[in-house]
Amino acid sequence: MAMVFFALAVFLFLGLNLDESSPSSASAASSETVEITYGTVLKLMHEKTKFRLHSHEVPYGSGSGQQSVTGFPDVDDANSYWIVKPILGASAKQGDTIKSGTIIRLQHMRTRKWLHSHLHASPISGNLEISCFGGEEESDTGDYWRVMIEGSGKTWRQDQRIRLQHIDTGGYLHSHPKKYQRIAGGQQEVCGVREKRADNVWLAAEGVYLPVTESK
């Protein structure tokens, strides 16, 4: 129960700037079959290593020099929360479900920057660099990711395996056990690769999941 109230407190702190439904209607998910909706605040878990998608105010020392994105081993770190948001100009609203093939953005909760990719090389493997970039008033197609559900599911749910494919580069959000030694010691590299592999599958994990509000 304490975790439920903590999650709700985190959500109320966010200020999602979406007017279609009240933050007081948020609920901490207790079922693995809950649907992911716009406005949900979640952690993405890398299926193979169980590390969480993570960012912090530490820039890359190479490549773009933008805010780094890593895989983080601990479950309870607040820098691993991401807000699910629609792309610019979309008609989607808070509480709408997300079908396979939908293009979304992921906003880092703590720094308000967007999960981003481009053609810079990632520091360890030399694949596509994944960074955080922009802010509330700064976003572009480099922040666009296509949700691809593995299996027969049509709508993104917490128990479904997904891939996230970057629109501009075609790379899949990817991680592997290779770890940083200095600026992010113990954290593993997150990068983009252009082919489907077992290492680019993710699952929605901890979070505050908003109820569905769209008409059926």
Short mmCIF file of N, CA, C and O in Angstrom, two decimals, residues 42-46 50-55 69-74 77-82 106 108 115 130 132 145 164 173-175 189-191 202-203:
data_model
loop_
_atom_site.label_atom_id
_atom_site.label_comp_id
_atom_site.label_asym_id
_atom_site.label_seq_id
_atom_site.Cartn_x
_atom_site.Cartn_y
_atom_site.Cartn_z
N LEU A 42 5.95 5.55 -16.52
CA LEU A 42 6.39 4.16 -16.35
C LEU A 42 7.90 4.01 -16.44
O LEU A 42 8.61 4.93 -16.82
N LYS A 43 8.34 2.83 -16.05
CA LYS A 43 9.71 2.41 -16.30
C LYS A 43 9.68 1.32 -17.36
O LYS A 43 8.78 0.47 -17.35
N LEU A 44 10.63 1.36 -18.27
CA LEU A 44 10.77 0.32 -19.28
C LEU A 44 11.90 -0.62 -18.89
O LEU A 44 13.03 -0.17 -18.65
N MET A 45 11.58 -1.89 -18.80
CA MET A 45 12.55 -2.90 -18.39
C MET A 45 13.06 -3.67 -19.60
O MET A 45 12.28 -4.19 -20.39
N HIS A 46 14.38 -3.73 -19.74
CA HIS A 46 15.00 -4.52 -20.78
C HIS A 46 14.80 -6.00 -20.47
O HIS A 46 15.16 -6.47 -19.39
N LYS A 50 17.00 -7.15 -17.44
CA LYS A 50 16.15 -6.62 -16.37
C LYS A 50 16.57 -5.21 -15.92
O LYS A 50 16.05 -4.70 -14.93
N PHE A 51 17.49 -4.57 -16.64
CA PHE A 51 17.85 -3.19 -16.32
C PHE A 51 16.74 -2.26 -16.81
O PHE A 51 16.04 -2.56 -17.78
N ARG A 52 16.60 -1.11 -16.15
CA ARG A 52 15.59 -0.12 -16.53
C ARG A 52 16.19 0.97 -17.41
O ARG A 52 17.33 1.39 -17.18
N LEU A 53 15.41 1.42 -18.40
CA LEU A 53 15.82 2.55 -19.24
C LEU A 53 15.94 3.78 -18.35
O LEU A 53 15.02 4.11 -17.60
N HIS A 54 17.06 4.49 -18.45
CA HIS A 54 17.44 5.47 -17.43
C HIS A 54 18.13 6.67 -18.07
O HIS A 54 18.79 6.55 -19.11
N SER A 55 17.97 7.84 -17.47
CA SER A 55 18.75 9.00 -17.89
C SER A 55 19.02 9.88 -16.68
O SER A 55 18.41 9.72 -15.61
N VAL A 69 21.80 8.33 -21.92
CA VAL A 69 20.76 7.35 -21.60
C VAL A 69 21.45 6.01 -21.39
O VAL A 69 22.29 5.60 -22.19
N THR A 70 21.09 5.33 -20.30
CA THR A 70 21.74 4.07 -19.94
C THR A 70 20.70 3.05 -19.49
O THR A 70 19.51 3.34 -19.40
N GLY A 71 21.18 1.86 -19.17
CA GLY A 71 20.37 0.87 -18.48
C GLY A 71 20.81 0.85 -17.03
O GLY A 71 22.01 0.78 -16.72
N PHE A 72 19.84 0.90 -16.12
CA PHE A 72 20.14 1.04 -14.68
C PHE A 72 19.72 -0.22 -13.94
O PHE A 72 18.60 -0.72 -14.13
N PRO A 73 20.57 -0.74 -13.05
CA PRO A 73 20.27 -2.04 -12.43
C PRO A 73 19.24 -2.00 -11.32
O PRO A 73 18.58 -3.01 -11.06
N ASP A 74 19.09 -0.87 -10.63
CA ASP A 74 18.20 -0.82 -9.47
C ASP A 74 16.78 -0.46 -9.87
O ASP A 74 16.55 0.37 -10.75
N ASP A 77 15.09 3.66 -8.63
CA ASP A 77 15.68 4.96 -8.95
C ASP A 77 14.69 5.83 -9.72
O ASP A 77 14.14 5.41 -10.74
N ALA A 78 14.48 7.06 -9.24
CA ALA A 78 13.48 7.95 -9.85
C ALA A 78 13.89 8.44 -11.23
O ALA A 78 13.04 8.92 -11.99
N ASN A 79 15.16 8.34 -11.60
CA ASN A 79 15.61 8.79 -12.92
C ASN A 79 15.28 7.79 -14.02
O ASN A 79 15.71 7.97 -15.17
N SER A 80 14.53 6.75 -13.69
CA SER A 80 14.13 5.76 -14.71
C SER A 80 12.66 5.90 -15.11
O SER A 80 12.14 5.05 -15.82
N TYR A 81 11.98 6.97 -14.67
CA TYR A 81 10.58 7.18 -15.04
C TYR A 81 10.47 7.98 -16.34
O TYR A 81 11.18 8.96 -16.54
N TRP A 82 9.54 7.54 -17.20
CA TRP A 82 9.28 8.18 -18.49
C TRP A 82 7.79 8.42 -18.65
O TRP A 82 6.97 7.58 -18.25
N LEU A 106 8.64 9.65 -25.66
CA LEU A 106 8.87 9.33 -24.25
C LEU A 106 9.65 10.48 -23.62
O LEU A 106 10.77 10.80 -24.05
N HIS A 108 11.52 12.12 -20.41
CA HIS A 108 12.15 11.78 -19.14
C HIS A 108 11.55 12.64 -18.03
O HIS A 108 11.51 13.86 -18.12
N LEU A 115 13.38 11.15 -25.15
CA LEU A 115 14.19 10.05 -25.63
C LEU A 115 14.44 10.26 -27.12
O LEU A 115 13.50 10.42 -27.90
N ILE A 130 21.78 6.77 -28.35
CA ILE A 130 20.50 7.14 -27.78
C ILE A 130 20.77 8.21 -26.72
O ILE A 130 21.64 8.03 -25.86
N CYS A 132 19.01 11.95 -24.49
CA CYS A 132 17.85 12.77 -24.15
C CYS A 132 18.13 14.18 -24.65
O CYS A 132 19.23 14.70 -24.47
N TRP A 145 9.17 7.49 -31.84
CA TRP A 145 9.39 6.05 -31.72
C TRP A 145 8.11 5.29 -32.04
O TRP A 145 7.04 5.63 -31.54
N LEU A 164 10.71 -0.73 -29.67
CA LEU A 164 10.55 0.67 -30.02
C LEU A 164 11.50 0.98 -31.17
O LEU A 164 12.73 0.87 -31.01
N LEU A 173 15.41 0.41 -30.18
CA LEU A 173 15.97 0.67 -28.85
C LEU A 173 16.54 -0.63 -28.31
O LEU A 173 15.84 -1.65 -28.23
N HIS A 174 17.80 -0.61 -27.91
CA HIS A 174 18.57 -1.83 -27.69
C HIS A 174 19.46 -1.66 -26.46
O HIS A 174 19.89 -0.55 -26.14
N SER A 175 19.72 -2.74 -25.78
CA SER A 175 20.72 -2.71 -24.72
C SER A 175 21.40 -4.06 -24.66
O SER A 175 20.98 -5.03 -25.32
N GLU A 189 25.16 0.06 -21.51
CA GLU A 189 24.89 0.89 -22.67
C GLU A 189 23.49 0.65 -23.23
O GLU A 189 23.03 -0.49 -23.32
N VAL A 190 22.82 1.73 -23.59
CA VAL A 190 21.60 1.69 -24.39
C VAL A 190 21.95 2.33 -25.73
O VAL A 190 22.56 3.40 -25.77
N CYS A 191 21.57 1.68 -26.81
CA CYS A 191 21.92 2.17 -28.14
C CYS A 191 20.80 1.80 -29.11
O CYS A 191 19.77 1.25 -28.71
N TRP A 202 11.51 -4.92 -24.81
CA TRP A 202 11.29 -4.21 -23.56
C TRP A 202 9.90 -4.53 -23.01
O TRP A 202 9.00 -4.93 -23.75
N LEU A 203 9.74 -4.31 -21.71
CA LEU A 203 8.45 -4.50 -21.03
C LEU A 203 8.16 -3.29 -20.15
O LEU A 203 9.07 -2.72 -19.53
#
